[in-house]
Tab-separated table of C-alpha atoms in Angstrom:
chain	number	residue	atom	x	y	z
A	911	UNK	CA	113.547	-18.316	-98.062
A	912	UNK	CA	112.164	-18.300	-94.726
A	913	UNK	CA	114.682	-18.199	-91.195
A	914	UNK	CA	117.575	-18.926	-93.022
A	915	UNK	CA	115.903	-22.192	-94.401
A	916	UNK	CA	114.567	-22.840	-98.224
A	917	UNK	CA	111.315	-23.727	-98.983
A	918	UNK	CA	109.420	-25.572	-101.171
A	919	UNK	CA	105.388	-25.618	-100.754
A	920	UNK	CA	104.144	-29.088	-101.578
A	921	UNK	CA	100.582	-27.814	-101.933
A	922	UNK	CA	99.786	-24.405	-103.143
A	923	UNK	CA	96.520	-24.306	-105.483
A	924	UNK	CA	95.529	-22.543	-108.560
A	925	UNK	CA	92.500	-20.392	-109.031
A	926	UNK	CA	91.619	-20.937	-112.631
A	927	UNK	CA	89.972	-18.465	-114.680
A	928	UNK	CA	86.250	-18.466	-115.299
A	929	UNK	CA	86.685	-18.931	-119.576
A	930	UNK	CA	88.895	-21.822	-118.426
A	931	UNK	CA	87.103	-24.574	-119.820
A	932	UNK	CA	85.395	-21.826	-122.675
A	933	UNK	CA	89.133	-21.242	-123.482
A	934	UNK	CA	91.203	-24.702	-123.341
A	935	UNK	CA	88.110	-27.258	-123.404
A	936	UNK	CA	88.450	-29.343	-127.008
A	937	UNK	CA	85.629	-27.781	-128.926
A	938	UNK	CA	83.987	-31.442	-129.997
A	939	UNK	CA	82.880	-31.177	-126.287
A	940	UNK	CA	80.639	-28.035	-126.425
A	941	UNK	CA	77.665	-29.252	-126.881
A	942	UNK	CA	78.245	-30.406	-123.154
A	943	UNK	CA	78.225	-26.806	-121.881
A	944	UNK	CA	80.980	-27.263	-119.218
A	945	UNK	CA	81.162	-24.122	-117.308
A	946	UNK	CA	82.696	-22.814	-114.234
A	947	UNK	CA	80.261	-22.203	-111.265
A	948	UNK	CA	81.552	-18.395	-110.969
A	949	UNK	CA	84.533	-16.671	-110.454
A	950	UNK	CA	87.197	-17.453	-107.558
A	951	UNK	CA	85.384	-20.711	-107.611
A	952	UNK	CA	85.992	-25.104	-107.363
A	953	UNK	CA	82.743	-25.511	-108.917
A	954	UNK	CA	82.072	-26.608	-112.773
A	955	UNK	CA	78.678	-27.008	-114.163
A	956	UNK	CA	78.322	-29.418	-116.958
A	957	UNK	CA	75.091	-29.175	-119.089
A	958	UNK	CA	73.725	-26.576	-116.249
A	959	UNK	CA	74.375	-29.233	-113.514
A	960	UNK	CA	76.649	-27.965	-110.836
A	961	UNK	CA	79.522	-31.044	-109.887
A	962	UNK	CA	79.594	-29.962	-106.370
A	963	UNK	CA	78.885	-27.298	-104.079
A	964	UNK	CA	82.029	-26.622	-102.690
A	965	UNK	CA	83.376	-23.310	-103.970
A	966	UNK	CA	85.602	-19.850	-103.296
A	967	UNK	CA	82.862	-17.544	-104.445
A	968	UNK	CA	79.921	-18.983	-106.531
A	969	UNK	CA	77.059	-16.431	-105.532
A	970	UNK	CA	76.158	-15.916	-102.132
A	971	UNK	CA	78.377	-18.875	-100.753
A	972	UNK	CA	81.757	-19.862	-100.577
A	973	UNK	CA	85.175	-18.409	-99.063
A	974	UNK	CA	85.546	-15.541	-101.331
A	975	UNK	CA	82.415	-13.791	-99.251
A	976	UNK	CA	83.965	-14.388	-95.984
A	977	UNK	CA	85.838	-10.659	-94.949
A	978	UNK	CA	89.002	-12.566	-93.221
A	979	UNK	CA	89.160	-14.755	-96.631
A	980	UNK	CA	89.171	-11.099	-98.809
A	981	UNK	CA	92.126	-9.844	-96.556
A	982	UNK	CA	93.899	-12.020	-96.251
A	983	UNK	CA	93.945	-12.823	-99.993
A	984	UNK	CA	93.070	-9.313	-101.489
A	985	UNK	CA	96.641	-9.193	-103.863
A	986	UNK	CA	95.473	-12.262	-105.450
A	987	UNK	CA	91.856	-11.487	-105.641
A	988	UNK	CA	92.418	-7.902	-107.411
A	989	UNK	CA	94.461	-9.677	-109.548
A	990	UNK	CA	92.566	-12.793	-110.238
A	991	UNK	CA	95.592	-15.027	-108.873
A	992	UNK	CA	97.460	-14.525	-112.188
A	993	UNK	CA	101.023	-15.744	-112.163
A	994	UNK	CA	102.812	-12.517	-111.302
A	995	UNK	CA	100.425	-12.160	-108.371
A	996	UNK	CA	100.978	-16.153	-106.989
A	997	UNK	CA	104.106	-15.205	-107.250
A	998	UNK	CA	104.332	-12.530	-105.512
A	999	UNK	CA	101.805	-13.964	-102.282
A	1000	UNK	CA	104.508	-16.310	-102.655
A	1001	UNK	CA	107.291	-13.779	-101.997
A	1002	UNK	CA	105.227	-12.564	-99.372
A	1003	UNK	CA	105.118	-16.002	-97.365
A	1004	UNK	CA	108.592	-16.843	-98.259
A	1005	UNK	CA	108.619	-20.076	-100.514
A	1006	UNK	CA	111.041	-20.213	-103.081
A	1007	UNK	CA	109.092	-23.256	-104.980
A	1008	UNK	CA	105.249	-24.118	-105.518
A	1009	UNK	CA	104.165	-27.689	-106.481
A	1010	UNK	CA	100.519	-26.327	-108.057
A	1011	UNK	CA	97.424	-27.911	-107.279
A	1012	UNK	CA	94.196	-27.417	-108.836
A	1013	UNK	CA	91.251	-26.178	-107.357
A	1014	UNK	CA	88.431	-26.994	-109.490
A	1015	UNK	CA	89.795	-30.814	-110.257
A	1016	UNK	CA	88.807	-31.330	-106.622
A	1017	UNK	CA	85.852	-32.433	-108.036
A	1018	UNK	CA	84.996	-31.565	-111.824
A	1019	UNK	CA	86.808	-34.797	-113.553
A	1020	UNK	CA	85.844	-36.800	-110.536
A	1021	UNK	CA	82.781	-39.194	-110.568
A	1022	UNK	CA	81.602	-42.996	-111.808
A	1023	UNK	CA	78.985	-41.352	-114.017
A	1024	UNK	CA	81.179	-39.506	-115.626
A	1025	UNK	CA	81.838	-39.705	-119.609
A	1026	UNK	CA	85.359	-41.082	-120.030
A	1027	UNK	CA	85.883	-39.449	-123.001
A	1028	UNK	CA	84.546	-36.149	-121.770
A	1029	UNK	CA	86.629	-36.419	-118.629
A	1030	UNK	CA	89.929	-36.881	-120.284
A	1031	UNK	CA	88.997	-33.750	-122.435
A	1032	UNK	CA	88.417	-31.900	-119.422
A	1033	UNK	CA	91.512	-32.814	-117.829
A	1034	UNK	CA	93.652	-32.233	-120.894
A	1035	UNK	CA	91.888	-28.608	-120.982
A	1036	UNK	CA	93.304	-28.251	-117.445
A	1037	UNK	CA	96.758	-29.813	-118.008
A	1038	UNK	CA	97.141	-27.216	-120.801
A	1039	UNK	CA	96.407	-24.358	-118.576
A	1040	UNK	CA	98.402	-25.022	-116.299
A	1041	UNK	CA	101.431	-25.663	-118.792
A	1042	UNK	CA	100.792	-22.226	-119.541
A	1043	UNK	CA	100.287	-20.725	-115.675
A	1044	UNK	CA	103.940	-22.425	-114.698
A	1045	UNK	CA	105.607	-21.337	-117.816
A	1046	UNK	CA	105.207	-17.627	-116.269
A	1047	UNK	CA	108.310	-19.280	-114.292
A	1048	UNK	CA	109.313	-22.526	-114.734
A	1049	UNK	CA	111.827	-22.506	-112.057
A	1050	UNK	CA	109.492	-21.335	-109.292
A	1051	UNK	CA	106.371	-23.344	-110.275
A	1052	UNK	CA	106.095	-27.047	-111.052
A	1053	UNK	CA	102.920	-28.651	-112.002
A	1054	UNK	CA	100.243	-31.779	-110.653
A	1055	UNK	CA	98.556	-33.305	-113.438
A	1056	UNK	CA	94.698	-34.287	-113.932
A	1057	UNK	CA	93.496	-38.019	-115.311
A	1058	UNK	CA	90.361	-39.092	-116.444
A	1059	UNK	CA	90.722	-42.260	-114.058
A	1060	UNK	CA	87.429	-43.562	-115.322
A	1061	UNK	CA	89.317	-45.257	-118.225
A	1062	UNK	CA	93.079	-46.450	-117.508
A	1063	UNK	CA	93.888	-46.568	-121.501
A	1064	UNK	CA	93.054	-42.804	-121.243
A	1065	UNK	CA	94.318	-42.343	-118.238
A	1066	UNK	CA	97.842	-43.614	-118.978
A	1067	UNK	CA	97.756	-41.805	-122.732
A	1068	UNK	CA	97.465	-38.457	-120.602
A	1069	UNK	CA	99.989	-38.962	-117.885
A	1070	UNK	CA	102.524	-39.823	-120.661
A	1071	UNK	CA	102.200	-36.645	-122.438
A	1072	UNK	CA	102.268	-34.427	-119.239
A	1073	UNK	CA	105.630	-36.265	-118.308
A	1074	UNK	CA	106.967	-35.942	-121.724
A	1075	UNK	CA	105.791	-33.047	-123.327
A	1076	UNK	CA	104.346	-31.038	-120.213
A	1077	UNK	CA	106.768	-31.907	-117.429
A	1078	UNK	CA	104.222	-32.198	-114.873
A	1079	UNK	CA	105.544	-33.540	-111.341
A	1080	UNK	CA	102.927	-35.330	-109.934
A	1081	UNK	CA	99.377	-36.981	-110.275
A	1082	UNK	CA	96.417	-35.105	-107.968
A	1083	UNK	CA	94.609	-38.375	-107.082
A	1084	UNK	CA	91.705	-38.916	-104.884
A	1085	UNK	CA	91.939	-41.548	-101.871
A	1086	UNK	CA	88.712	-42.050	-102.183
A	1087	UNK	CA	87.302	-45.284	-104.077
A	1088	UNK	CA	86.918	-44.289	-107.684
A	1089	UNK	CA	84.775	-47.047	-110.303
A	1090	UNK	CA	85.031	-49.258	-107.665
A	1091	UNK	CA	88.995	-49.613	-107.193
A	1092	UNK	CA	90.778	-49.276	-104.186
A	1093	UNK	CA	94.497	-47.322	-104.678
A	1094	UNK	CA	95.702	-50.957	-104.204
A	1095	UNK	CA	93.651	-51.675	-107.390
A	1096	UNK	CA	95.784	-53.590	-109.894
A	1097	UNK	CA	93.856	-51.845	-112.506
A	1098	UNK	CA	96.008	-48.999	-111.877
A	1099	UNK	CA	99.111	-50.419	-112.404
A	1100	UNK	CA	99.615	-49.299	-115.756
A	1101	UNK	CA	99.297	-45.919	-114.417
A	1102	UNK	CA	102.037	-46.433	-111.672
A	1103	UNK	CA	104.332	-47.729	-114.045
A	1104	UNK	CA	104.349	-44.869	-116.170
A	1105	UNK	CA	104.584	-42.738	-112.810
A	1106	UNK	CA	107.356	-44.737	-111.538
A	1107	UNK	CA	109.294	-44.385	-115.109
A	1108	UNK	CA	109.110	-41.050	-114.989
A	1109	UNK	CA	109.463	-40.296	-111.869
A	1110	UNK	CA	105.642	-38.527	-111.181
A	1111	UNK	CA	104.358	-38.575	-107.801
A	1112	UNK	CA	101.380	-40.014	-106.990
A	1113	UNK	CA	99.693	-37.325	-105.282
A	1114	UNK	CA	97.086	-38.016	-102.822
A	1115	UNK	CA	94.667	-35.412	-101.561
A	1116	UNK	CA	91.618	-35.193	-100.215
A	1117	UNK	CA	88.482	-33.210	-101.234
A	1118	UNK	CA	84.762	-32.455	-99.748
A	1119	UNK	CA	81.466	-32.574	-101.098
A	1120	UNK	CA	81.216	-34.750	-103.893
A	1121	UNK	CA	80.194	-37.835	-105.574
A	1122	UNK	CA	82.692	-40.046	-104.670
A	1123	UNK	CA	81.926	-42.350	-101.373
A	1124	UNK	CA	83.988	-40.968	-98.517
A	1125	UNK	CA	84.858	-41.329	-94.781
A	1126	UNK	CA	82.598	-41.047	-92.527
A	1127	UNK	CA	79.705	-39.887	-94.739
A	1128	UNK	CA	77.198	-42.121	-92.403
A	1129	UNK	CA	78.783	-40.800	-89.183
A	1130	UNK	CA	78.076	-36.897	-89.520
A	1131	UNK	CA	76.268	-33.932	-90.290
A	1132	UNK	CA	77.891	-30.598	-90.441
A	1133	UNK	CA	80.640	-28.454	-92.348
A	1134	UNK	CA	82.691	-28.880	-89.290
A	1135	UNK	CA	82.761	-32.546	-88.820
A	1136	UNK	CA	82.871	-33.535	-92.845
A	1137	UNK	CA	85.942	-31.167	-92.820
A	1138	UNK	CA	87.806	-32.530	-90.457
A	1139	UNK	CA	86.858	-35.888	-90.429
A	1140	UNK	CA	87.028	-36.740	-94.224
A	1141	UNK	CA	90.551	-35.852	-95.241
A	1142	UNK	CA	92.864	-37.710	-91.854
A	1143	UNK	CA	90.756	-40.741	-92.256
A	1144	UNK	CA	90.572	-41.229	-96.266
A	1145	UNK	CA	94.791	-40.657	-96.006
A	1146	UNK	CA	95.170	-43.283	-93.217
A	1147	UNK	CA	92.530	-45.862	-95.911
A	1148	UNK	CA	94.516	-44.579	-98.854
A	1149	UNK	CA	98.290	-45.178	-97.364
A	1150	UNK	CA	96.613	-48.630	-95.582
A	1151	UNK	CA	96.029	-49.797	-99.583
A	1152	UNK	CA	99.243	-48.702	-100.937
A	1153	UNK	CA	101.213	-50.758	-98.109
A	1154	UNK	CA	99.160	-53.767	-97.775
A	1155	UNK	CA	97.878	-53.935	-101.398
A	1156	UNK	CA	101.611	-54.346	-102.075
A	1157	UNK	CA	101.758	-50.981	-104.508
A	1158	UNK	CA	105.067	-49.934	-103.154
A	1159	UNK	CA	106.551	-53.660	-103.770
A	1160	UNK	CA	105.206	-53.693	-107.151
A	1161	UNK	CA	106.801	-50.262	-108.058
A	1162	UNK	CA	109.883	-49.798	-105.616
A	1163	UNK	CA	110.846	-46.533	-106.899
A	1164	UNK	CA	107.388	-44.906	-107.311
A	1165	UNK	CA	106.473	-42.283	-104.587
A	1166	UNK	CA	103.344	-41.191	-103.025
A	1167	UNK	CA	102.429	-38.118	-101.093
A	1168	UNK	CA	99.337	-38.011	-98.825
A	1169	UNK	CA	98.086	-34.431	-98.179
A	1170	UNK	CA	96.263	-31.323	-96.729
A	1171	UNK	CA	95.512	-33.940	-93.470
A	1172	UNK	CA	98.097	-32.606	-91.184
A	1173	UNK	CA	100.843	-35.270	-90.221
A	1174	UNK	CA	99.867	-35.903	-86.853
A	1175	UNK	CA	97.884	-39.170	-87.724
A	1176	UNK	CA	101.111	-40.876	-89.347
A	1177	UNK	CA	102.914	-42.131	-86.251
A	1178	UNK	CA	99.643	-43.731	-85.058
A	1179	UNK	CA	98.631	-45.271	-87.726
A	1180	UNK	CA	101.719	-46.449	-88.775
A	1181	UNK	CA	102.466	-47.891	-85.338
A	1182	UNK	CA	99.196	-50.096	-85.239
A	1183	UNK	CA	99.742	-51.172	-89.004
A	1184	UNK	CA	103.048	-52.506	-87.568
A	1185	UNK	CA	101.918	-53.812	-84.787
A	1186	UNK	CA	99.089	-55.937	-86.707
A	1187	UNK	CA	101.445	-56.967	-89.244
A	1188	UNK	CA	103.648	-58.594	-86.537
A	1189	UNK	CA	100.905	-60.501	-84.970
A	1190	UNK	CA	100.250	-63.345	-86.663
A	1191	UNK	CA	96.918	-63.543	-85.659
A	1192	UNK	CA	95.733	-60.655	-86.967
A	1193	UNK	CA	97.729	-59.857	-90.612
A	1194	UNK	CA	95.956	-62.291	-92.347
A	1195	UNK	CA	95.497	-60.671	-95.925
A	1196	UNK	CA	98.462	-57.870	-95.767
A	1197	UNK	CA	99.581	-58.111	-98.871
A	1198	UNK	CA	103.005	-55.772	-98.070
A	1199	UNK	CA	106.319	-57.077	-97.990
A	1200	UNK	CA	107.767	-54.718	-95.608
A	1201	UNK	CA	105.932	-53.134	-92.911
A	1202	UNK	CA	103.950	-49.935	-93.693
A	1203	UNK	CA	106.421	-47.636	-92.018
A	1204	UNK	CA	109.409	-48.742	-94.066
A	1205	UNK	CA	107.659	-47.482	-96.990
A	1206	UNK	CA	107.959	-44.021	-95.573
A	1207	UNK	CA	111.514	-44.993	-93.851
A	1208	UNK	CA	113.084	-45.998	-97.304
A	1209	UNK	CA	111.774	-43.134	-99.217
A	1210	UNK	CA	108.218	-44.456	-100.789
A	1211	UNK	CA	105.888	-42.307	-99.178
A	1212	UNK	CA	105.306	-38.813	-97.989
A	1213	UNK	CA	103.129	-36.776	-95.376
A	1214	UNK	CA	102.437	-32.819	-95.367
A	1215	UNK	CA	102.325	-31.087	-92.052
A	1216	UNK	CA	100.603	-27.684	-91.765
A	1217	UNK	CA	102.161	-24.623	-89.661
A	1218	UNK	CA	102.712	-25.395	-85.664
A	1219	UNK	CA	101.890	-28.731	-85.714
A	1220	UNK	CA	102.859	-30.031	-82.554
A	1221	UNK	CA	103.391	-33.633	-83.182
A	1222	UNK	CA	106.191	-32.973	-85.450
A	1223	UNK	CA	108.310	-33.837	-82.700
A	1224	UNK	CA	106.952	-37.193	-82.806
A	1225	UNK	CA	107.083	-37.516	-86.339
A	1226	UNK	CA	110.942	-37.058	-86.136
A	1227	UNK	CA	111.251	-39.035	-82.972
A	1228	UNK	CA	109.602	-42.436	-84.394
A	1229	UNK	CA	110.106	-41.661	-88.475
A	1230	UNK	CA	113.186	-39.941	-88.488
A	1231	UNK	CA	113.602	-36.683	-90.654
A	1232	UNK	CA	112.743	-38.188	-94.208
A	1233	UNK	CA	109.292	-38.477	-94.210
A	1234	UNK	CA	107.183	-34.692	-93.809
A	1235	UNK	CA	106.721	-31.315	-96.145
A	1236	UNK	CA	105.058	-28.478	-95.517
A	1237	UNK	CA	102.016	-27.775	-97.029
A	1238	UNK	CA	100.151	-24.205	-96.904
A	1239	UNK	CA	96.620	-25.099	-98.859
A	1240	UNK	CA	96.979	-21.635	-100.519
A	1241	UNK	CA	94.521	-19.970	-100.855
A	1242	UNK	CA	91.904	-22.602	-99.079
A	1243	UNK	CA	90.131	-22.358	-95.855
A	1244	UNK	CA	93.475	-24.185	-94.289
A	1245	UNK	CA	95.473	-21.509	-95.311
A	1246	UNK	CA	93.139	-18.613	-94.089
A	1247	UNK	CA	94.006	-17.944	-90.807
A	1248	UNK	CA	97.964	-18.499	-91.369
A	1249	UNK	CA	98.687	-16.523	-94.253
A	1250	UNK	CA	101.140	-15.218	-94.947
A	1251	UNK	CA	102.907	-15.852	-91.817
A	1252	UNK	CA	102.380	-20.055	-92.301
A	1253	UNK	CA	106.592	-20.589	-92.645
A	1254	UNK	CA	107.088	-18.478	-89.394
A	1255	UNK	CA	104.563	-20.470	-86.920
A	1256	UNK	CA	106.190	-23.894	-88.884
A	1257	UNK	CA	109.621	-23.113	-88.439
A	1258	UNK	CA	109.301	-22.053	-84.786
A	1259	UNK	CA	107.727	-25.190	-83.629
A	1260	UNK	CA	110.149	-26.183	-80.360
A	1261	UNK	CA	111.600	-30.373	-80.392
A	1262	UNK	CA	112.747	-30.500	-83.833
A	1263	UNK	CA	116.293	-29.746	-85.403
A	1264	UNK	CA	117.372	-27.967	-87.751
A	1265	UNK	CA	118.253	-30.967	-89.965
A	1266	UNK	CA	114.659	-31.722	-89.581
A	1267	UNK	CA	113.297	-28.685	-90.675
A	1268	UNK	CA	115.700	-28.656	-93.483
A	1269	UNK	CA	114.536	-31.686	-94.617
A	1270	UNK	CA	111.205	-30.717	-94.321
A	1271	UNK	CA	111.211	-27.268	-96.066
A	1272	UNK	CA	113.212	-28.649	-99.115
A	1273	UNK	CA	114.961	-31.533	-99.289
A	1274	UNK	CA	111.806	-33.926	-98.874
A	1275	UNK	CA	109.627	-32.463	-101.146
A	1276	UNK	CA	113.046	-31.593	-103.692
A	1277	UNK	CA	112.912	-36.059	-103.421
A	1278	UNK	CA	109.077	-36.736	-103.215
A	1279	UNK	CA	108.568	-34.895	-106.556
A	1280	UNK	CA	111.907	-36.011	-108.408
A	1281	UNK	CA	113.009	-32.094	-108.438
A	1282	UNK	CA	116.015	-31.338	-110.301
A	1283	UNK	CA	116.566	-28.329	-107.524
C-alpha cells in the first residue's frame, strides 16, 4: 500500500535464472543448445547464436554494469531476484500485487525463422518456471504467459493449459507484425477466443532489438531514439488494428493492455482515430463498429502510465477514470531512476482525484486482468 491507496503493478518483470532453459527446456530439444546469454540477462543463445543483443548483464554490456542500475537494484542482484527478494523490492516500493512479465521472452520465442515446434517448447519451459516463481505466493504474484505464435494450433494448445492448469492472467504479445499478421489478423482468432473464455488479457508490450520489423527502424540510429521511438508508436499501430480490424467486436468481452509506452499518446491518438472515423471521407476501410475510444470507455482496452506523468490529467479529463494502470518496468532501464520511490512521484501527480488514482492503482488493473482481488 502506498498513500493510503492499494496497488497493483501491471508490469513488473522476472529475471530468470541462467540453468533456466538447462533446467525446464523439454530434453528432445537439446541438441539445439538453447542457452541464456549470461546472468541478469534478456538474451538466449540458441545453437551458439545470440537472439538479440539486448541484455541486463551479458559480458561487458548491458544494465547490470551500469553503477546507478547495481544500487538501485543491489537486494535483488545479491539475491538473484528470487521470489523472497521480488518480494521484498516489492515491499520496499509499496505494491501489494505484481502481474509478472518476462524478461528474456522479449525476444527468445520471438522471430519468423523460428522452429514452431522448438518455440512452443521454449515457451512451455518458461510457463513452467514461472508457475513455480508465483507459487512462492500466489496471492501477491500473478503470471503473463508465453506462445509460440508461429503456429496458432500450438499456440492455442498452450494458452489453454496456462488458463486451466497454470492460471496465468495474461498473454505477453508483441505489437509488432509477427509471420506476417497484423493483431487484427483473423488468424489469431482462435487465440482470442480462448483468451476471451477465460478471461486472459491480451498483453501488449513492446521490446527493442530484434528480429521482428518495428517502428521507425528506417527513421533512426541510436539507443536513444530506437528507445523511445519504438514502443509509443508500435502501441498506437497495435491499438489502431485491434479497433479498426474489428478485434474488440469480434470478442466483446476480451481485454487488451498496451504497455511500458507511457499513456500520454492515448488521448491523441484516440482523438484523431475518432475524428477520421467520423469523416466520411477519410474512414474508408475501418473495420470497427464503435469508435476506437469506446473500446477503452466500455472496458476493452487498457493503457499503463509510468510515475509523474503529467498528462494523466488529460487522460482523466477526455477518458474518464477507467482506462490507465501503473506500470514500474521493474527492474528495466524505465524503472532505474524511480525505484523504489515510483508509487510516491505517481501518486503525487497534481489534477487528478482520488477516485482516479484509485482506479488506477487497483481497480483497473484488478478488471484488465480478470483478478479475483
Amino acid at each position: 500500500m502506498k498513500s493510503g491507496f492499494k496497488t497493483i503493478d501491471c508490469d513488473r518483470h522476472v529475471v530468470e535464472p541462467i540453468d533456466m532453459w538447462e533446467k525446464y527446456l523439454d530434453p528432445k530439444f537439446q541438441h539445439y543448445n538453447v542457452q541464456m546469454g549470461g546472468r541478469f540477462t534478456l538474451a538466449t543463445r540458441i545453437g551458439g547464436v545470440l537472439q538479440n543483443d539486448d541484455s541486463l548483464g551479458s559480458p561487458g554490456s548491458g544494465m547490470a554494469q551500469d553503477p546507478i542500475w547495481r544500487k538501485k537494484f543491489k537486494n535483488g542482484m545479491t539475491h538473484n531476484f528470487e521470489p523472497q527478494a521480488y518480494l521484498e523490492d516489492m515491499d520496499a516500493e509499496g505494491v501489494d500485487l505484481a502481474i509478472c512479465f518476462t524478461g528474456i521472452g522479449l525476444y527468445a520465442t520471438w522471430g519468423d525463422d523460428l522452429d514452431p515446434e522448438l518455440s512452443a517448447a521454449m515457451c512451455r519451459a518458461y510457463n513452467n518456471w514461472l508457475y513455480d516463481f508465483i507459487a512462492y505466493n500466489p496471492e501477491r504474484l500473478k503470471g503473463v504467459c508465453l506462445l509460440p505464435l508461429q503456429d496458432i494450433e500450438l499456440a492455442s494448445l498452450e494458452l489453454k493449459r496456462c488458463a486451466r492448469e497454470l492460471g496465468m492472467v495474461g498473454i505477453f504479445w508483441r505489437p509488432n507484425p509477427h509471420m506476417g499478421r497484423l493483431m487484427s489478423d483473423r488468424a489469431y482468432d482462435p487465440i482470442y477466443a480462448i483468451a476471451e473464455e477465460h478471461g486472459v488479457n491480451i498483453s501488449v508490450h513492446e521490446g527493442i532489438q530484434n528480429r521482428l520489423p518495428w517502428f521507425p527502424e528506417n527513421r533512426i540510429n541510436t539507443h536513444f531514439a530506437h528507445h523511445a521511438a519504438c514502443h509509443p508508436m508500435e502501441q498506437m499501430a497495435a491499438s489502431l488494428a485491434m479497433c479498426s480490424g474489428g478485434v474488440f467486436d469480434r470478442f466483446p468481452k476480451l481485454t487488451a493492455s498496451f504497455l511500458e509506452s507511457g499513456a500520454g499518446w492515448l488521448p491523441h491518438w484516440l482523438e484523431r482515430l475518432d475524428h477520421q472515423v467520423e469523416n466520411p471521407m477519410l474512414n474508408e476501410g475501418y473495420g470497427g463498429k464503435e469508435k476506437p475510444s469506446e473500446y477503452f470507455r466500455r472496458g476493452q482496452g487498457f493503457v499503463s502510465c509510468e510515475a509523474g506523468e503529467e498528462g494523466l490529467p488529460m487522460i482523466q479529463r477526455s477518458l474518464g477514470a477507467g482506462v490507465t494502470m501503473w506500470a514500474s518496468d521493474y527492474p528495466h532501464r524505465d524503472a532505474m531512476m524511480d525505484f523504489p520511490r515510483g508509487l510516491d512521484i505517481l501518486t503525487s501527480v497534481k489534477g487528478v482525484t482520488p477516485e482516479f488514482m484509485q482506479q488506477l492503482l487497483w481497480d483497473n488493473p484488478a478488471r484488465c486482468f480478470n483478478l479475483k482481488v
